[in-house]
Short mmCIF file of C-alpha atoms and ligand atoms in Angstrom, two decimals:
data_model
loop_
_atom_site.label_atom_id
_atom_site.label_comp_id
_atom_site.label_asym_id
_atom_site.label_seq_id
_atom_site.Cartn_x
_atom_site.Cartn_y
_atom_site.Cartn_z
CA MET A 15 -17.77 20.50 13.21
CA ASN A 16 -20.32 20.45 10.47
CA ASP A 17 -23.41 22.02 12.22
CA GLY A 18 -25.55 24.49 9.81
CA ILE A 19 -23.51 23.38 7.22
CA LEU A 20 -25.94 22.43 4.98
CA SER A 21 -28.50 26.33 5.63
CA LYS A 22 -24.88 27.66 4.61
CA LYS A 23 -24.98 26.46 1.57
CA ILE A 24 -28.36 27.51 0.90
CA ALA A 25 -27.47 30.91 1.67
CA GLU A 26 -24.84 30.97 -0.81
CA MET A 27 -26.69 29.39 -3.46
CA LYS A 28 -29.38 31.93 -2.66
CA LYS A 29 -26.89 34.65 -3.18
CA ILE A 30 -25.44 33.58 -6.66
CA GLY A 31 -28.77 32.91 -7.53
CA ALA A 32 -29.78 36.46 -6.75
CA HIS A 33 -26.90 37.67 -8.67
CA MET A 34 -27.80 35.97 -12.14
CA ASN A 35 -31.14 36.69 -11.29
CA ALA A 36 -32.41 32.91 -11.22
CA PRO A 37 -35.73 31.47 -11.07
CA GLU A 38 -37.26 30.57 -7.93
CA TRP A 39 -37.84 27.19 -9.31
CA LEU A 40 -34.34 26.59 -9.47
CA ILE A 41 -33.31 27.74 -6.17
CA GLU A 42 -36.04 25.44 -4.87
CA ALA A 43 -35.10 22.38 -6.84
CA LEU A 44 -31.40 23.26 -5.70
CA ALA A 45 -32.55 23.54 -2.02
CA THR A 46 -33.83 20.36 -1.69
CA PRO A 47 -32.63 16.92 -2.36
CA LYS A 48 -34.60 14.49 -4.81
CA ARG A 49 -34.94 11.65 -2.24
CA VAL A 50 -33.02 10.58 0.66
CA SER A 51 -32.44 6.84 1.33
CA LYS A 52 -31.75 5.53 4.77
CA MET A 53 -30.73 1.66 5.11
CA GLN A 54 -30.06 -0.05 8.34
CA PHE A 55 -28.64 -3.56 9.49
CA ARG A 56 -26.67 -5.03 11.58
CA SER A 57 -22.55 -5.78 11.28
CA SER A 58 -19.33 -6.30 13.58
CA VAL A 59 -17.96 -3.00 13.96
CA GLY A 60 -14.03 -3.92 15.85
CA GLY A 61 -15.47 -7.29 17.30
CA LYS A 62 -18.91 -5.81 18.22
CA MET A 63 -22.24 -6.24 16.80
CA GLU A 64 -23.39 -2.74 16.13
CA THR A 65 -26.29 -1.18 13.98
CA LEU A 66 -25.21 0.70 11.28
CA THR A 67 -27.47 3.08 8.99
CA ALA A 68 -26.22 3.46 5.11
CA ILE A 69 -27.30 6.62 3.74
CA ARG A 70 -27.88 7.37 0.06
CA VAL A 71 -28.81 10.94 -1.04
CA HIS A 72 -29.65 11.54 -5.10
CA HIS A 73 -30.09 15.69 -5.01
CA ARG A 74 -30.71 16.50 -8.43
CA ASN A 75 -30.73 15.26 -11.82
CA PRO A 76 -31.26 17.94 -14.63
CA HIS A 77 -30.47 14.21 -17.36
CA PRO A 78 -33.36 12.19 -17.93
CA THR A 79 -32.60 9.49 -14.85
CA GLY A 80 -32.77 5.88 -16.39
CA ALA A 81 -30.23 6.85 -19.19
CA ARG A 82 -28.25 9.15 -17.60
CA PRO A 83 -27.25 8.34 -13.58
CA TYR A 84 -27.00 9.93 -10.69
CA LYS A 85 -23.13 10.14 -9.39
CA GLY A 86 -21.03 10.30 -6.14
CA GLY A 87 -18.44 9.58 -4.21
CA THR A 88 -19.15 6.79 -0.76
CA ARG A 89 -17.70 7.86 2.48
CA PHE A 90 -16.69 5.97 5.68
CA HIS A 91 -16.07 7.88 7.95
CA PRO A 92 -17.78 9.09 11.64
CA GLY A 93 -19.06 12.57 10.40
CA VAL A 94 -21.03 11.26 8.32
CA THR A 95 -24.68 13.08 8.49
CA GLU A 96 -27.72 13.42 6.28
CA GLU A 97 -27.16 17.19 6.22
CA LEU A 98 -23.13 16.39 4.73
CA LEU A 99 -24.57 14.42 2.60
CA THR A 100 -26.72 16.40 1.06
CA VAL A 101 -23.80 19.41 0.65
CA LEU A 102 -21.34 16.59 -0.64
CA ALA A 103 -24.56 15.94 -3.22
CA MET A 104 -25.22 19.14 -4.36
CA ASP A 105 -21.73 19.97 -5.02
CA MET A 106 -21.67 16.79 -7.42
CA THR A 107 -24.59 18.27 -9.23
CA GLU A 108 -22.72 21.47 -9.72
CA LYS A 109 -19.69 19.61 -10.10
CA CYS A 110 -20.84 17.56 -13.48
CA ALA A 111 -22.79 20.55 -14.74
CA LEU A 112 -19.53 22.45 -14.57
CA ALA A 113 -17.60 19.75 -16.10
CA GLY A 114 -20.34 18.65 -18.77
CA LEU A 115 -20.51 15.27 -17.55
CA PRO A 116 -23.92 13.68 -18.65
CA PHE A 117 -24.80 12.89 -14.69
CA GLY A 118 -26.97 14.16 -11.55
CA GLY A 119 -25.67 14.29 -7.97
CA ALA A 120 -25.16 12.20 -4.86
CA LYS A 121 -23.28 11.31 -1.91
CA GLY A 122 -23.87 7.94 0.41
CA GLY A 123 -21.67 6.93 3.44
CA ILE A 124 -21.71 5.63 6.77
CA ALA A 125 -21.00 6.96 10.13
CA ILE A 126 -18.24 4.86 11.10
CA ASP A 127 -14.37 5.23 11.56
CA PRO A 128 -13.30 2.70 9.10
CA SER A 129 -9.82 1.98 10.97
CA ALA A 130 -11.71 0.58 13.63
CA CYS A 131 -12.54 -2.77 11.34
CA SER A 132 -11.16 -5.41 10.50
CA GLU A 133 -10.47 -5.89 6.85
CA ILE A 134 -13.76 -8.65 6.80
CA GLU A 135 -15.72 -6.15 8.83
CA LEU A 136 -15.32 -3.78 6.22
CA ARG A 137 -16.24 -6.15 3.27
CA HIS A 138 -19.24 -7.59 5.25
CA ILE A 139 -20.29 -3.71 5.53
CA THR A 140 -19.79 -3.13 2.50
CA GLU A 141 -21.90 -5.99 1.20
CA LYS A 142 -24.91 -5.68 3.06
CA MET A 143 -25.21 -2.16 2.76
CA THR A 144 -25.21 -2.81 -0.78
CA MET A 145 -27.62 -5.65 -0.60
CA GLU A 146 -30.28 -2.50 1.50
CA MET A 147 -29.36 -0.52 -1.69
CA LEU A 148 -31.06 -2.97 -4.23
CA LYS A 149 -33.41 -3.22 -2.45
CA GLU A 150 -33.64 0.20 -3.30
CA ASN A 151 -32.66 -0.57 -7.42
CA ILE A 152 -29.21 1.25 -6.79
CA PRO A 153 -26.61 0.91 -7.72
CA HIS A 154 -27.17 0.46 -11.34
CA PRO A 155 -25.34 1.83 -14.11
CA ASP A 156 -28.51 3.85 -15.41
CA ILE A 157 -30.12 5.18 -12.29
CA ASP A 158 -26.80 5.72 -9.68
CA VAL A 159 -23.71 4.98 -9.68
CA PRO A 160 -21.45 5.03 -6.69
CA GLY A 161 -17.89 5.46 -6.39
CA PRO A 162 -14.95 5.82 -4.03
CA ASP A 163 -14.51 8.70 -1.44
CA MET A 164 -13.09 9.13 2.40
CA GLY A 165 -12.98 5.93 4.01
CA THR A 166 -13.42 3.79 0.83
CA ASN A 167 -10.76 3.09 -2.32
CA ALA A 168 -10.55 0.53 -5.08
CA THR A 169 -11.26 -2.50 -2.82
CA VAL A 170 -14.54 -1.48 -1.80
CA MET A 171 -15.52 -0.08 -4.83
CA TYR A 172 -14.61 -4.23 -6.18
CA TRP A 173 -16.67 -5.53 -2.94
CA MET A 174 -19.64 -3.18 -3.82
CA TYR A 175 -19.12 -4.59 -7.73
CA ASN A 176 -18.41 -8.06 -6.67
CA THR A 177 -22.02 -8.47 -4.64
CA VAL A 178 -24.14 -5.95 -7.20
CA ALA A 179 -22.63 -8.96 -9.64
CA LEU A 180 -23.51 -11.75 -7.25
CA MET A 181 -27.28 -10.36 -7.45
CA ASN A 182 -27.19 -10.27 -10.75
CA HIS A 183 -28.19 -14.04 -11.67
CA PHE A 184 -31.38 -12.85 -9.92
CA ARG A 185 -32.12 -9.30 -11.69
CA ASN A 186 -30.14 -8.88 -15.24
CA ILE A 187 -28.93 -5.01 -14.76
CA PRO A 188 -27.55 -4.55 -17.90
CA ASN A 189 -23.60 -3.43 -18.19
CA ALA A 190 -23.27 -4.20 -14.39
CA THR A 191 -19.79 -3.56 -14.65
CA ALA A 192 -20.96 0.06 -15.12
CA VAL A 193 -22.37 -0.16 -11.49
CA VAL A 194 -19.57 1.58 -9.48
CA THR A 195 -16.76 3.25 -10.93
CA GLY A 196 -13.17 3.64 -9.21
CA LYS A 197 -12.89 0.06 -9.11
CA PRO A 198 -8.94 -1.73 -9.62
CA ILE A 199 -8.31 -1.90 -13.15
CA GLU A 200 -8.16 -5.20 -13.53
CA ASN A 201 -11.67 -5.56 -12.39
CA ASP A 202 -12.72 -3.47 -14.87
CA GLY A 203 -11.42 -0.40 -13.48
CA ILE A 204 -9.60 2.42 -15.50
CA PRO A 205 -5.75 3.22 -15.31
CA GLY A 206 -4.92 6.74 -14.38
CA ARG A 207 -7.97 6.31 -11.66
CA GLU A 208 -6.28 6.04 -8.43
CA ASN A 209 -5.07 9.79 -8.82
CA ALA A 210 -7.40 11.32 -11.31
CA THR A 211 -8.53 13.74 -8.27
CA SER A 212 -5.05 14.69 -8.22
CA ASN A 213 -3.83 14.78 -11.42
CA GLY A 214 -6.72 16.58 -11.79
CA LEU A 215 -6.31 19.45 -9.72
CA LEU A 216 -1.96 19.40 -10.42
CA ILE A 217 -3.64 20.13 -14.64
CA GLN A 218 -5.80 22.71 -13.63
CA LEU A 219 -3.46 24.38 -11.42
CA LYS A 220 -0.69 25.27 -13.83
CA GLU A 221 -2.87 25.91 -16.18
CA PHE A 222 -4.60 28.13 -13.96
CA ILE A 223 -0.91 29.89 -13.81
CA ARG A 224 -0.38 30.45 -17.29
CA ILE A 225 -3.77 32.03 -18.32
CA ALA A 226 -4.39 34.22 -15.08
CA LYS A 227 -0.58 35.05 -16.27
CA LEU A 228 0.51 35.08 -12.68
CA LYS A 229 4.87 34.86 -12.21
CA PHE A 230 7.05 33.06 -9.20
CA LYS A 231 10.76 33.22 -8.94
CA GLU A 232 11.44 30.18 -8.02
CA ARG A 233 9.64 26.63 -8.30
CA PRO A 234 6.08 27.30 -6.77
CA THR A 235 6.49 25.97 -3.10
CA MET A 236 2.96 24.36 -2.18
CA ALA A 237 1.56 23.28 1.24
CA ILE A 238 -0.93 20.52 1.51
CA GLN A 239 -3.29 19.53 4.12
CA GLY A 240 -4.57 15.78 4.09
CA PHE A 241 -2.24 12.51 2.93
CA GLY A 242 -5.09 10.43 1.98
CA ASN A 243 -5.90 9.37 -1.64
CA VAL A 244 -6.27 13.31 -2.78
CA GLY A 245 -3.67 14.98 0.07
CA GLY A 246 -0.73 12.18 -0.59
CA ASN A 247 -0.96 11.61 -4.46
CA VAL A 248 -1.54 15.83 -5.32
CA ALA A 249 2.27 15.38 -2.98
CA LEU A 250 3.44 12.53 -4.97
CA LEU A 251 2.71 13.90 -8.22
CA ALA A 252 3.67 17.76 -7.54
CA ASN A 253 7.32 17.02 -7.25
CA GLU A 254 7.56 15.69 -10.77
CA LYS A 255 8.64 16.49 -13.40
CA LYS A 256 5.43 17.18 -15.32
CA PHE A 257 4.08 20.04 -12.56
CA ASN A 258 7.33 21.13 -11.03
CA PHE A 259 5.76 22.60 -7.49
CA LYS A 260 8.02 22.59 -4.69
CA VAL A 261 6.29 20.55 -1.57
CA ILE A 262 7.05 21.99 1.67
CA ALA A 263 4.72 20.61 3.83
CA VAL A 264 2.36 17.33 4.59
CA SER A 265 -0.67 16.62 7.00
CA ASP A 266 -2.80 13.78 8.12
CA GLY A 267 -5.60 14.36 10.50
CA LYS A 268 -2.52 14.18 13.51
CA GLY A 269 -0.28 17.02 12.37
CA GLY A 270 2.37 16.64 9.32
CA ILE A 271 5.77 17.76 8.36
CA TYR A 272 7.88 20.96 7.82
CA ASN A 273 10.81 22.02 5.23
CA PRO A 274 10.72 25.28 3.44
CA LYS A 275 13.56 23.61 0.97
CA GLY A 276 11.31 21.59 -0.11
CA LEU A 277 10.36 17.31 1.39
CA ASN A 278 11.48 14.60 -0.02
CA ILE A 279 7.86 12.99 -0.56
CA PRO A 280 8.81 9.43 -1.87
CA ASP A 281 10.84 9.23 1.65
CA ALA A 282 7.87 10.43 3.70
CA LYS A 283 5.36 8.54 2.47
CA ALA A 284 7.51 5.26 3.20
CA TRP A 285 7.90 6.05 6.50
CA TYR A 286 4.51 7.69 6.75
CA ASP A 287 3.13 3.91 5.36
CA THR A 288 5.59 2.22 7.92
CA HIS A 289 4.53 3.89 10.41
CA GLY A 290 0.72 4.63 10.54
CA GLY A 291 1.65 8.60 10.16
CA PHE A 292 4.55 11.34 10.58
CA LYS A 293 5.22 10.79 13.81
CA GLY A 294 9.18 10.12 14.45
CA TYR A 295 9.92 11.27 11.03
CA ALA A 296 13.52 13.40 11.39
CA ARG A 297 14.78 12.76 8.22
CA GLY A 298 14.53 16.52 6.55
CA GLY A 299 11.49 17.51 8.24
CA ASP A 300 9.77 20.02 11.29
CA HIS A 301 7.16 18.14 12.35
CA ILE A 302 3.67 21.01 12.88
CA THR A 303 -0.01 21.14 13.87
CA ASN A 304 -2.20 21.51 10.54
CA ALA A 305 -3.12 24.54 12.02
CA GLU A 306 0.53 25.75 11.04
CA LEU A 307 0.55 24.27 7.81
CA LEU A 308 -2.32 26.34 6.60
CA ALA A 309 -1.24 29.69 7.97
CA LEU A 310 2.19 28.94 6.59
CA LYS A 311 3.80 31.30 3.88
CA THR A 312 3.88 29.22 0.48
CA ASP A 313 2.90 29.73 -2.98
CA ILE A 314 -0.14 27.16 -3.31
CA LEU A 315 -1.97 25.95 -0.56
CA VAL A 316 -3.88 22.51 -0.75
CA PRO A 317 -6.65 21.85 1.34
CA ALA A 318 -7.32 18.14 1.02
CA ALA A 319 -8.27 16.80 4.21
CA ILE A 320 -11.91 17.64 5.36
CA GLU A 321 -14.41 20.36 5.19
CA ASN A 322 -14.83 23.37 6.83
CA GLN A 323 -10.63 23.98 7.77
CA ILE A 324 -10.25 27.53 5.97
CA THR A 325 -13.28 28.88 7.71
CA GLY A 326 -13.84 32.96 9.21
CA ALA A 327 -11.69 32.02 12.27
CA ASN A 328 -8.00 31.64 9.95
CA ALA A 329 -8.93 32.79 6.43
CA HIS A 330 -7.00 36.13 7.78
CA ALA A 331 -4.50 34.31 8.61
CA ILE A 332 -3.48 32.40 5.09
CA ASN A 333 -0.40 33.18 3.65
CA ALA A 334 -0.60 31.68 -0.47
CA LYS A 335 -1.35 32.93 -3.16
CA ILE A 336 -3.59 30.15 -4.84
CA VAL A 337 -5.36 28.17 -2.44
CA SER A 338 -6.53 25.07 -4.81
CA GLU A 339 -9.44 23.39 -2.68
CA GLY A 340 -8.94 20.19 -2.89
CA ALA A 341 -11.50 18.81 -0.12
CA ASN A 342 -14.93 19.61 -0.42
CA GLU A 343 -16.05 22.43 1.02
CA ALA A 344 -12.89 22.54 2.83
CA ILE A 345 -13.24 26.21 2.30
CA THR A 346 -16.35 28.18 3.98
CA PRO A 347 -18.25 30.54 1.65
CA GLU A 348 -17.60 33.10 4.45
CA ALA A 349 -13.50 32.51 4.65
CA ASN A 350 -14.09 32.87 0.34
CA GLU A 351 -15.21 35.85 0.64
CA ILE A 352 -12.08 36.58 3.16
CA LEU A 353 -9.25 35.17 0.87
CA ALA A 354 -11.43 37.27 -2.45
CA GLU A 355 -11.25 40.20 -0.48
CA ARG A 356 -7.38 39.90 0.18
CA ARG A 357 -7.00 39.21 -3.58
CA ILE A 358 -6.24 35.55 -3.00
CA ALA A 359 -7.19 33.23 -5.77
CA ALA A 360 -9.02 30.46 -4.34
CA ILE A 361 -10.02 27.59 -6.47
CA PRO A 362 -13.25 25.39 -6.14
CA GLY A 363 -13.65 22.45 -5.29
CA ILE A 364 -16.58 21.53 -7.90
CA ALA A 365 -13.19 22.59 -10.17
CA ALA A 366 -10.43 21.55 -8.09
CA ASN A 367 -11.18 17.83 -7.42
CA VAL A 368 -13.49 17.33 -10.32
CA GLY A 369 -10.68 14.91 -11.85
CA GLY A 370 -12.34 12.10 -9.87
CA VAL A 371 -15.70 11.83 -11.38
CA VAL A 372 -13.90 12.72 -14.72
CA VAL A 373 -12.33 9.66 -14.69
CA SER A 374 -15.09 8.33 -13.38
CA TYR A 375 -17.27 8.75 -16.47
CA LEU A 376 -14.79 7.38 -18.34
CA GLU A 377 -15.18 4.25 -16.38
CA TRP A 378 -18.69 4.25 -16.54
CA ARG A 379 -18.35 4.56 -20.60
CA ARG A 380 -15.86 2.55 -21.23
CA ASN A 381 -18.11 -0.82 -18.93
CA ARG A 382 -21.11 0.44 -21.08
CA GLY A 383 -19.11 -0.29 -24.55
CA ASP A 384 -19.10 3.48 -25.56
CA ARG A 385 -15.58 3.18 -26.30
CA ARG A 386 -13.71 -0.29 -26.97
CA HIS A 387 -12.02 -1.64 -24.26
CA SER A 388 -8.19 -1.62 -24.73
CA VAL A 389 -5.82 -4.32 -23.64
CA ASP A 390 -3.20 -1.86 -24.14
CA LEU A 391 -3.38 -0.43 -20.71
CA GLU A 392 -0.49 2.38 -21.92
CA GLU A 393 -2.66 3.46 -25.05
CA GLU A 394 -5.78 3.37 -22.18
CA HIS A 395 -3.95 5.92 -19.83
CA ALA A 396 -2.62 7.98 -22.76
CA TRP A 397 -6.48 8.48 -23.46
CA VAL A 398 -6.99 8.72 -20.24
CA GLU A 399 -5.01 11.84 -19.46
CA MET A 400 -5.63 13.19 -22.80
CA GLU A 401 -9.68 13.40 -21.77
CA LEU A 402 -8.84 14.76 -18.42
CA THR A 403 -6.82 17.09 -19.50
CA LYS A 404 -8.69 18.59 -21.75
CA ILE A 405 -12.05 19.09 -19.01
CA MET A 406 -9.48 20.60 -16.53
CA HIS A 407 -8.03 22.86 -18.67
CA SER A 408 -11.87 23.96 -20.52
CA VAL A 409 -13.68 23.84 -16.65
CA ILE A 410 -11.15 26.54 -15.13
CA ARG A 411 -10.37 28.30 -18.45
CA ASN A 412 -14.35 28.88 -18.06
CA VAL A 413 -14.52 29.55 -14.55
CA TYR A 414 -11.54 32.29 -15.16
CA ALA A 415 -13.50 33.66 -17.61
CA LYS A 416 -16.21 34.04 -16.06
CA SER A 417 -14.70 35.93 -12.97
CA LYS A 418 -13.32 38.49 -15.17
CA GLN A 419 -16.86 39.36 -16.89
CA GLU A 420 -18.50 39.08 -13.37
CA LYS A 421 -15.56 41.02 -11.72
CA CYS A 422 -16.40 37.92 -9.42
CA SER A 423 -14.22 35.70 -7.21
CA LEU A 424 -13.57 32.36 -9.06
CA SER A 425 -16.08 30.38 -6.15
CA GLN A 426 -18.99 32.70 -7.62
CA ALA A 427 -17.97 32.29 -11.48
CA ALA A 428 -18.12 28.61 -11.09
CA HIS A 429 -20.96 28.21 -9.43
CA MET A 430 -22.68 30.73 -11.31
CA LEU A 431 -21.82 28.44 -14.39
CA ALA A 432 -22.61 25.34 -12.85
CA MET A 433 -26.53 26.89 -12.18
CA GLU A 434 -26.73 27.96 -15.28
CA THR A 435 -26.14 24.78 -17.11
CA ILE A 436 -28.55 23.27 -14.48
CA GLN A 437 -30.84 25.86 -15.23
CA THR A 438 -30.71 25.15 -19.06
CA LEU A 439 -31.35 21.56 -18.40
CA LEU A 440 -34.11 21.82 -15.81
CA LYS A 441 -36.04 24.19 -17.81
CA ARG A 442 -36.62 21.98 -20.72
CA LYS A 443 -37.20 18.62 -17.96
CA TYR A 444 -39.29 20.32 -15.92
CA SER A 445 -41.64 22.40 -18.84
CA VAL A 446 -40.96 25.84 -16.74
P1 NAD B 504 -8.80 9.28 2.93
O1 NAD B 504 -9.70 9.01 3.11
O2 NAD B 504 -8.40 9.03 1.63
O3 NAD B 504 -8.13 10.89 3.29
C1 NAD B 504 -8.39 12.12 3.72
C2 NAD B 504 -6.95 12.38 4.55
O4 NAD B 504 -7.29 13.39 5.39
C3 NAD B 504 -6.34 11.44 5.59
O5 NAD B 504 -4.82 11.77 5.35
C4 NAD B 504 -6.82 12.35 6.79
O6 NAD B 504 -5.55 11.32 8.27
C5 NAD B 504 -6.54 13.67 6.72
N1 NAD B 504 -7.50 14.12 7.49
C6 NAD B 504 -8.97 13.89 8.51
N2 NAD B 504 -9.55 15.05 8.70
C7 NAD B 504 -8.49 16.00 8.61
C8 NAD B 504 -8.20 16.62 9.70
N3 NAD B 504 -9.27 17.10 10.75
N4 NAD B 504 -7.40 17.59 9.89
C9 NAD B 504 -6.38 16.69 8.60
N5 NAD B 504 -6.27 16.27 7.78
C10 NAD B 504 -7.88 15.00 8.07
O7 NAD B 504 -9.60 10.71 1.65
P2 NAD B 504 -9.55 11.72 -0.46
O8 NAD B 504 -10.51 10.49 -1.02
O9 NAD B 504 -8.63 11.42 -0.02
O10 NAD B 504 -10.54 12.33 0.21
C11 NAD B 504 -10.62 13.96 0.89
C12 NAD B 504 -11.10 14.71 0.67
O11 NAD B 504 -11.04 14.76 -1.20
C13 NAD B 504 -12.59 14.93 0.83
O12 NAD B 504 -13.45 16.58 1.11
C14 NAD B 504 -13.54 13.95 -0.56
O13 NAD B 504 -14.29 14.47 -0.52
C15 NAD B 504 -12.53 14.89 -1.76
N6 NAD B 504 -12.59 14.29 -3.24
C16 NAD B 504 -12.44 12.96 -3.08
C17 NAD B 504 -12.31 12.35 -4.05
C18 NAD B 504 -11.79 10.91 -4.92
O14 NAD B 504 -11.69 10.77 -6.00
N7 NAD B 504 -11.27 10.28 -3.12
C19 NAD B 504 -13.19 12.57 -5.11
C20 NAD B 504 -13.04 14.26 -5.34
C21 NAD B 504 -13.14 14.84 -4.02
#
């Protein structure tokens, strides 16, 4: 499925580099990761002992590592490969540059299906992975700070944090609470992190509609692919008054449901959580496949599942006015060109889903004592919402202005802005 994803990403980057007259050293630095750690260990998966390989990719850190860490999620999914993690780490470098966050880009993970593991197996796998990482001096608040991604959540982040804290009797890492982000609120997490990616995407979408002066006769309709952390929370939040979109379709890996009059998302979510999927749901929605969902006539489409969903093969069938890329690399470079030719506004993942790392940044800052810890969760949440809104707005305003200035797509504009920032920072770091 992800064959050639890295070479396509590099080709796209070179194309953008050529457009902006980027120096050779920048392309070289961005086309290769700084470091890839591979750590093997034995652990039980579905009752059977297996040899697992945890991978952690450090792509590029344009800031002084040791003061400003690498940052990126941890993915537990059967599709994890070094090639995919490298691409996702590249996205993180760009995302942080675009949002002005003082991090380099990283990504990690293990090729396992977490649904095949018991809770205690997942805990052991996470603890063993973290112990192996500690031998490489990561995770560390100033060197590499993982967060959640597909197949991992606040509990997995807590297990990583707890393992580092236990080992800290022998290591003495300063600010050990800042070693991972996305932790449960009661365990040094921050309110608003759980749905930060989705909330940020919707905040930005509203702003994009405003600045691009797009008009809709009625509540804009929205179809969402993926019903996990990102897709599920987009669906729940989008119908709220604050955003006032009409969610007409949702799906997970097995298919989804569709109702042109709008779905009752809390009801569909309750069914989903009880039955483990949309199968059998008959309370106001017809069943559809993922291919059908992507081709629905809708104002907004949010692919929020996995990479390579909108490709050269189906980009002509997309029937939305705006596509907001919730999942990293959901739209291939070829598909981006087709969408641009068809004048469909596609907000790229490095802009659309940056809200997760933005709130992770706030959590990291608070854990390091850069901001006082508030016992008032509402006050804390209001601060998170304010900071997230500021950054999501400024990212889309900058990207939109650049696309107008360069007469290019939102995707090209976002990558160009990110690469320009990385160039400025790396030039100083490398003395080139
Ligand atoms: P998740 O594991 O919580 O959910 C993934 C969802 O996608 C599930 O509903 C799953 O059934 C569905 N899915 C998997 N394969 C599919 C397929 N082939 N077709 C349709 N649906 C499929 O993961 P998540 O955290 O929501 O992440 C989703 C995407 O968003 C990933 O690309 C991730 O990198 C990106 N992202 C996540 C965060 C975060 O904070 N969690 C932040 C930024 C970006």
